[in-house]
Amino acid sequence: MECLCEQNVTDELKIEGDMGGDPIWCNKCGCNLDIDETPISEELKEELWDWMARYGEWIEWDQDELLPNGIELEEERNKQGMKLTEKVKKELEGTYKVSFSPSTSARSYVNRE
């Protein structure tokens, strides 16, 4: 897959949630990769998009505050992300090294209080 690495391709992918990006990144240069170019099943792409669409559900965005159960919501989302990462690893076995980067934004809200 094309990225911003010196070779313009990567064999190391990272699954990570974020606002406004695709859930697949180059683990070397940090480039956000187009999920449609990822050689995984359409079903898994949909699962990743659904997971990504729920990013930040532990934050009350209008108030810029963590929800009362925000830590638990983020932890549950990270568990789902790990499961999805295992599915991606299985589909890309032998082609790409795949890792997961859990969200830590809820903890940053706790630490700023």
N, CA, C and O atoms as a DFTB+ gen file, in Angstrom:
452 C
 N C O
     1  1       0.850      -1.179       0.000
     2  2       0.000       0.000       0.000
     3  2       0.889       1.233       0.000
     4  3       1.914       1.277       0.680
     5  1       0.486       2.223      -0.766
     6  2       1.270       3.448      -0.874
     7  2       1.132       4.307       0.378
     8  3       0.054       4.430       0.960
     9  1       2.272       4.903       0.777
    10  2       2.283       5.784       1.934
    11  2       3.368       6.839       1.727
    12  3       3.819       7.051       0.601
    13  1       3.784       7.493       2.791
    14  2       4.787       8.544       2.699
    15  2       6.188       8.073       3.093
    16  3       7.103       8.886       3.223
    17  1       6.354       6.775       3.283
    18  2       7.667       6.235       3.608
    19  2       8.626       6.451       2.440
    20  3       8.199       6.712       1.315
    21  1       9.900       6.342       2.712
    22  2      10.924       6.558       1.685
    23  2      10.690       5.682       0.456
    24  3      10.916       6.119      -0.672
    25  1      10.237       4.444       0.675
    26  2       9.985       3.530      -0.438
    27  2       8.600       3.738      -1.062
    28  3       8.279       3.106      -2.069
    29  1       7.790       4.602      -0.486
    30  2       6.407       4.882      -0.920
    31  2       5.455       3.715      -0.749
    32  3       4.330       3.764      -1.246
    33  1       5.873       2.679      -0.065
    34  2       4.988       1.550       0.236
    35  2       5.276       1.081       1.650
    36  3       6.356       1.311       2.193
    37  1       4.299       0.425       2.229
    38  2       4.484      -0.101       3.580
    39  2       4.025      -1.540       3.656
    40  3       3.162      -1.980       2.897
    41  1       4.616      -2.255       4.580
    42  2       4.155      -3.606       4.894
    43  2       3.795      -3.698       6.370
    44  3       3.585      -4.786       6.906
    45  1       3.727      -2.525       7.026
    46  2       3.354      -2.464       8.435
    47  2       2.148      -1.551       8.604
    48  3       2.232      -0.346       8.370
    49  1       1.034      -2.132       9.010
    50  2      -0.210      -1.386       9.176
    51  2      -0.565      -1.271      10.651
    52  3      -0.192      -2.109      11.472
    53  1      -1.298      -0.208      10.959
    54  2      -1.768       0.009      12.328
    55  2      -3.259       0.319      12.254
    56  3      -3.689       1.132      11.436
    57  1      -4.035      -0.321      13.099
    58  2      -5.460      -0.036      13.227
    59  2      -5.582       0.968      14.360
    60  3      -5.148       0.712      15.483
    61  1      -6.181       2.119      14.053
    62  2      -6.302       3.180      15.046
    63  2      -7.520       4.036      14.729
    64  3      -7.764       4.393      13.576
    65  1      -8.277       4.357      15.767
    66  2      -9.428       5.233      15.604
    67  2      -9.010       6.687      15.703
    68  3      -8.073       7.033      16.422
    69  1      -9.717       7.527      14.974
    70  2      -9.442       8.961      14.985
    71  2     -10.647       9.656      14.365
    72  3     -11.473       9.023      13.708
    73  1     -10.735      10.945      14.580
    74  2     -11.816      11.717      13.983
    75  2     -11.464      12.038      12.531
    76  3     -10.407      12.605      12.251
    77  1     -12.348      11.676      11.619
    78  2     -12.223      12.096      10.240
    79  2     -11.218      11.368       9.373
    80  3     -10.920      11.842       8.277
    81  1     -10.685      10.246       9.806
    82  2      -9.740       9.509       8.977
    83  2     -10.197       8.080       8.784
    84  3     -11.163       7.630       9.400
    85  1      -9.490       7.376       7.919
    86  2      -9.732       5.950       7.767
    87  2      -9.076       5.235       8.950
    88  3      -8.138       5.773       9.538
    89  1      -9.535       4.059       9.309
    90  2      -9.003       3.368      10.495
    91  2      -7.684       2.625      10.271
    92  3      -7.204       1.937      11.172
    93  1      -7.094       2.758       9.080
    94  2      -5.846       2.047       8.790
    95  2      -4.748       3.062       8.484
    96  3      -4.933       3.987       7.694
    97  1      -3.606       2.863       9.128
    98  2      -2.476       3.788       9.038
    99  2      -1.202       3.017       8.740
   100  3      -1.106       1.825       9.033
   101  1      -0.211       3.708       8.150
   102  2       1.128       3.128       8.028
   103  2       1.753       3.196       9.415
   104  3       1.762       4.258      10.037
   105  1       2.268       2.090       9.901
   106  2       2.866       2.061      11.229
   107  2       4.281       2.637      11.237
   108  3       4.865       2.833      12.303
   109  1       4.832       2.909      10.058
   110  2       6.177       3.484       9.971
   111  2       6.128       5.013       9.886
   112  3       6.735       5.699      10.709
   113  1       5.409       5.546       8.898
   114  2       5.413       7.004       8.672
   115  2       4.186       7.705       9.246
   116  3       4.163       8.933       9.331
   117  1       3.167       6.945       9.640
   118  2       1.968       7.534      10.216
   119  2       0.944       8.011       9.204
   120  3      -0.045       8.643       9.577
   121  1       1.160       7.723       7.944
   122  2       0.235       8.140       6.888
   123  2      -1.110       7.412       7.042
   124  3      -1.152       6.203       7.270
   125  1      -2.201       8.170       6.912
   126  2      -3.536       7.572       6.925
   127  2      -3.777       6.937       5.562
   128  3      -3.662       7.604       4.533
   129  1      -4.110       5.654       5.553
   130  2      -4.255       4.900       4.310
   131  2      -5.721       4.730       3.936
   132  3      -6.596       4.677       4.801
   133  1      -5.970       4.648       2.649
   134  2      -7.320       4.479       2.121
   135  2      -7.769       3.041       2.354
   136  3      -7.196       2.102       1.801
   137  1      -8.794       2.883       3.173
   138  2      -9.267       1.534       3.497
   139  2      -9.716       0.777       2.249
   140  3      -9.627      -0.450       2.203
   141  1     -10.199       1.504       1.234
   142  2     -10.642       0.835       0.012
   143  2      -9.494       0.191      -0.748
   144  3      -9.720      -0.698      -1.569
   145  1      -8.268       0.625      -0.486
   146  2      -7.097       0.028      -1.121
   147  2      -6.527      -1.120      -0.300
   148  3      -5.574      -1.776      -0.721
   149  1      -7.101      -1.361       0.860
   150  2      -6.632      -2.432       1.735
   151  2      -7.227      -3.758       1.267
   152  3      -8.442      -3.864       1.100
   153  1      -6.389      -4.765       1.056
   154  2      -6.890      -6.039       0.543
   155  2      -7.548      -6.916       1.619
   156  3      -7.092      -8.021       1.912
   157  1      -8.628      -6.388       2.190
   158  2      -9.422      -7.144       3.161
   159  2     -10.845      -7.240       2.632
   160  3     -11.222      -6.526       1.703
   161  1     -11.622      -8.118       3.224
   162  2     -12.995      -8.339       2.763
   163  2     -13.861      -7.091       2.970
   164  3     -13.597      -6.266       3.846
   165  1     -14.875      -6.982       2.160
   166  2     -15.813      -5.863       2.279
   167  2     -16.512      -5.889       3.643
   168  3     -16.773      -4.845       4.241
   169  1     -16.804      -7.091       4.116
   170  2     -17.449      -7.239       5.428
   171  2     -16.567      -6.656       6.529
   172  3     -17.060      -5.952       7.410
   173  1     -15.276      -6.943       6.484
   174  2     -14.358      -6.425       7.493
   175  2     -14.180      -4.912       7.352
   176  3     -14.055      -4.207       8.354
   177  1     -14.168      -4.419       6.135
   178  2     -14.101      -2.963       5.925
   179  2     -15.300      -2.284       6.578
   180  3     -15.152      -1.246       7.223
   181  1     -16.478      -2.864       6.414
   182  2     -17.693      -2.303       7.026
   183  2     -17.612      -2.341       8.547
   184  3     -18.008      -1.385       9.215
   185  1     -17.105      -3.433       9.093
   186  2     -16.947      -3.532      10.546
   187  2     -15.990      -2.450      11.057
   188  3     -16.247      -1.824      12.086
   189  1     -14.899      -2.236      10.341
   190  2     -13.938      -1.205      10.731
   191  2     -14.561       0.185      10.648
   192  3     -14.343       1.016      11.531
   193  1     -15.339       0.444       9.589
   194  2     -16.003       1.757       9.457
   195  2     -17.009       1.977      10.583
   196  3     -17.084       3.069      11.147
   197  1     -17.776       0.952      10.908
   198  2     -18.747       1.068      12.003
   199  2     -18.033       1.368      13.317
   200  3     -18.471       2.218      14.092
   201  1     -16.936       0.666      13.558
   202  2     -16.136       0.885      14.768
   203  2     -15.581       2.315      14.784
   204  3     -15.602       2.994      15.810
   205  1     -15.091       2.748      13.634
   206  2     -14.505       4.085      13.522
   207  2     -15.558       5.173      13.743
   208  3     -15.272       6.203      14.354
   209  1     -16.757       4.946      13.251
   210  2     -17.826       5.952      13.364
   211  2     -18.200       6.233      14.819
   212  3     -18.762       7.284      15.127
   213  1     -17.888       5.297      15.708
   214  2     -18.207       5.467      17.124
   215  2     -17.055       6.084      17.923
   216  3     -17.117       6.166      19.150
   217  1     -16.011       6.514      17.222
   218  2     -14.875       7.115      17.926
   219  2     -15.352       8.327      18.725
   220  3     -16.059       9.191      18.207
   221  1     -14.958       8.370      19.972
   222  2     -15.270       9.514      20.823
   223  2     -16.639       9.472      21.469
   224  3     -17.088      10.477      22.019
   225  1     -17.326       8.317      21.415
   226  2     -18.657       8.230      22.029
   227  2     -18.588       8.388      23.548
   228  3     -19.628       8.487      24.199
   229  1     -17.416       8.414      24.107
   230  2     -17.216       8.594      25.544
   231  2     -17.041      10.066      25.922
   232  3     -16.831      10.390      27.091
   233  1     -17.128      10.960      24.922
   234  2     -16.939      12.394      25.156
   235  2     -18.219      13.148      24.825
   236  3     -18.859      12.874      23.809
   237  1     -18.589      14.081      25.665
   238  2     -19.686      15.005      25.379
   239  2     -19.049      16.173      24.623
   240  3     -18.502      17.098      25.223
   241  1     -19.134      16.104      23.298
   242  2     -18.392      17.045      22.450
   243  2     -18.834      18.492      22.638
   244  3     -17.999      19.396      22.623
   245  1     -20.139      18.726      22.816
   246  2     -20.621      20.111      22.977
   247  2     -20.034      20.776      24.218
   248  3     -19.785      21.981      24.228
   249  1     -19.817      19.978      25.263
   250  2     -19.268      20.502      26.517
   251  2     -17.762      20.260      26.647
   252  3     -17.114      20.767      27.563
   253  1     -17.221      19.475      25.712
   254  2     -15.815      19.064      25.756
   255  2     -15.484      18.443      27.108
   256  3     -14.516      18.815      27.771
   257  1     -16.335      17.468      27.496
   258  2     -16.172      16.786      28.776
   259  2     -16.307      15.277      28.583
   260  3     -16.986      14.801      27.673
   261  1     -15.653      14.562      29.449
   262  2     -15.755      13.114      29.468
   263  2     -17.094      12.718      30.082
   264  3     -17.491      13.267      31.110
   265  1     -17.792      11.768      29.458
   266  2     -19.035      11.259      30.043
   267  2     -18.715      10.535      31.353
   268  3     -17.589      10.072      31.537
   269  1     -19.689      10.430      32.269
   270  2     -19.436       9.768      33.561
   271  2     -18.861       8.354      33.419
   272  3     -18.033       7.942      34.233
   273  1     -19.285       7.619      32.410
   274  2     -18.769       6.263      32.181
   275  2     -17.781       6.245      31.004
   276  3     -17.611       5.221      30.342
   277  1     -17.151       7.361      30.761
   278  2     -16.277       7.517      29.599
   279  2     -15.106       6.556      29.542
   280  3     -14.792       6.024      28.478
   281  1     -14.459       6.328      30.673
   282  2     -13.315       5.403      30.700
   283  2     -13.769       4.006      30.274
   284  3     -13.103       3.350      29.472
   285  1     -14.900       3.557      30.812
   286  2     -15.412       2.226      30.482
   287  2     -15.801       2.133      29.007
   288  3     -15.531       1.123      28.357
   289  1     -16.441       3.195      28.472
   290  2     -16.826       3.193      27.059
   291  2     -15.596       3.101      26.157
   292  3     -15.587       2.364      25.171
   293  1     -14.564       3.858      26.509
   294  2     -13.340       3.826      25.706
   295  2     -12.669       2.460      25.808
   296  3     -12.182       1.939      24.805
   297  1     -12.637       1.876      26.995
   298  2     -12.037       0.552      27.163
   299  2     -12.776      -0.498      26.345
   300  3     -12.148      -1.369      25.743
   301  1     -14.102      -0.423      26.316
   302  2     -14.895      -1.359      25.522
   303  2     -14.598      -1.187      24.032
   304  3     -14.471      -2.167      23.297
   305  1     -14.488       0.058      23.600
   306  2     -14.168       0.332      22.201
   307  2     -12.787      -0.207      21.849
   308  3     -12.586      -0.742      20.758
   309  1     -11.839      -0.069      22.763
   310  2     -10.503      -0.607      22.518
   311  2     -10.527      -2.132      22.422
   312  3      -9.790      -2.708      21.622
   313  1     -11.354      -2.786      23.216
   314  2     -11.495      -4.245      23.123
   315  2     -12.026      -4.636      21.744
   316  3     -11.550      -5.595      21.136
   317  1     -13.020      -3.880      21.257
   318  2     -13.568      -4.140      19.920
   319  2     -12.491      -3.919      18.859
   320  3     -12.392      -4.681      17.896
   321  1     -11.692      -2.881      19.040
   322  2     -10.607      -2.590      18.102
   323  2      -9.574      -3.706      18.064
   324  3      -9.064      -4.045      16.996
   325  1      -9.265      -4.278      19.218
   326  2      -8.316      -5.392      19.263
   327  2      -8.871      -6.612      18.522
   328  3      -8.140      -7.298      17.807
   329  1     -10.171      -6.873      18.699
   330  2     -10.796      -7.998      17.995
   331  2     -10.768      -7.782      16.483
   332  3     -10.481      -8.707      15.722
   333  1     -11.068      -6.559      16.056
   334  2     -11.023      -6.246      14.626
   335  2      -9.602      -6.360      14.085
   336  3      -9.392      -6.831      12.967
   337  1      -8.641      -5.933      14.873
   338  2      -7.242      -6.040      14.458
   339  2      -6.866      -7.498      14.242
   340  3      -6.156      -7.817      13.287
   341  1      -7.327      -8.380      15.106
   342  2      -7.055      -9.814      14.933
   343  2      -7.655     -10.327      13.626
   344  3      -7.048     -11.152      12.944
   345  1      -8.841      -9.840      13.278
   346  2      -9.460     -10.237      12.004
   347  2      -8.633      -9.738      10.822
   348  3      -8.426     -10.465       9.851
   349  1      -8.158      -8.486      10.911
   350  2      -7.327      -7.933       9.839
   351  2      -6.039      -8.740       9.722
   352  3      -5.614      -9.074       8.616
   353  1      -5.414      -9.056      10.859
   354  2      -4.185      -9.858      10.850
   355  2      -4.416     -11.188      10.139
   356  3      -3.592     -11.628       9.338
   357  1      -5.538     -11.814      10.440
   358  2      -5.834     -13.117       9.847
   359  2      -5.995     -13.002       8.327
   360  3      -5.490     -13.842       7.583
   361  1      -6.700     -11.960       7.869
   362  2      -6.918     -11.798       6.431
   363  2      -5.640     -11.387       5.694
   364  3      -5.486     -11.694       4.512
   365  1      -4.733     -10.702       6.372
   366  2      -3.513     -10.203       5.721
   367  2      -2.266     -11.004       6.111
   368  3      -1.142     -10.581       5.841
   369  1      -2.466     -12.140       6.736
   370  2      -1.350     -12.962       7.217
   371  2      -0.359     -13.251       6.095
   372  3      -0.734     -13.669       5.000
   373  1       0.912     -13.017       6.396
   374  2       1.969     -13.265       5.425
   375  2       2.225     -12.113       4.471
   376  3       3.202     -12.135       3.722
   377  1       1.348     -11.092       4.487
   378  2       1.496      -9.955       3.586
   379  2       1.856      -8.676       4.327
   380  3       2.730      -7.921       3.901
   381  1       1.169      -8.442       5.443
   382  2       1.376      -7.232       6.234
   383  2       1.521      -7.581       7.709
   384  3       0.905      -8.523       8.207
   385  1       2.335      -6.811       8.382
   386  2       2.406      -6.864       9.838
   387  2       1.358      -5.859      10.322
   388  3       1.358      -4.710       9.882
   389  1       0.473      -6.278      11.217
   390  2      -0.639      -5.428      11.655
   391  2      -0.610      -5.286      13.176
   392  3      -0.458      -6.269      13.901
   393  1      -0.759      -4.044      13.647
   394  2      -0.807      -3.784      15.086
   395  2      -2.013      -2.902      15.406
   396  3      -2.663      -2.367      14.508
   397  1      -2.297      -2.764      16.682
   398  2      -3.431      -1.961      17.141
   399  2      -2.926      -0.852      18.050
   400  3      -2.067      -1.078      18.902
   401  1      -3.462       0.339      17.863
   402  2      -3.133       1.474      18.720
   403  2      -4.403       1.880      19.466
   404  3      -5.303       2.474      18.872
   405  1      -4.486       1.570      20.749
   406  2      -5.704       1.877      21.504
   407  2      -5.866       3.384      21.742
   408  3      -4.891       4.133      21.792
   409  1      -7.099       3.790      21.882
   410  2      -7.405       5.181      22.213
   411  2      -7.070       5.439      23.676
   412  3      -7.289       4.589      24.538
   413  1      -6.539       6.618      23.938
   414  2      -6.227       7.018      25.315
   415  2      -6.812       8.390      25.640
   416  3      -6.428       9.013      26.630
   417  1      -7.739       8.858      24.807
   418  2      -8.257      10.220      24.989
   419  2      -9.052      10.384      26.281
   420  3      -9.021      11.462      26.876
   421  1      -9.759       9.354      26.734
   422  2     -10.532       9.480      27.979
   423  2      -9.602       9.775      29.143
   424  3      -9.909      10.608      29.996
   425  1      -8.485       9.104      29.176
   426  2      -7.514       9.342      30.255
   427  2      -6.966      10.769      30.208
   428  3      -6.678      11.355      31.252
   429  1      -6.821      11.326      29.014
   430  2      -6.320      12.706      28.924
   431  2      -7.343      13.684      29.514
   432  3      -6.965      14.714      30.073
   433  1      -8.620      13.370      29.393
   434  2      -9.648      14.225      30.025
   435  2      -9.558      14.132      31.541
   436  3      -9.700      15.138      32.235
   437  1      -9.322      12.934      32.057
   438  2      -9.210      12.740      33.496
   439  2      -7.990      13.479      34.026
   440  3      -8.058      14.100      35.087
   441  1      -6.883      13.421      33.306
   442  2      -5.641      14.032      33.751
   443  2      -5.659      15.562      33.723
   444  3      -4.855      16.199      34.403
   445  1      -6.564      16.154      32.945
   446  2      -6.582      17.612      32.878
   447  2      -7.507      18.234      33.907
   448  3      -7.562      19.455      34.051
   449  1      -8.234      17.384      34.623
   450  2      -9.150      17.899      35.653
   451  2      -8.405      18.300      36.900
   452  3      -9.018      18.754      37.866
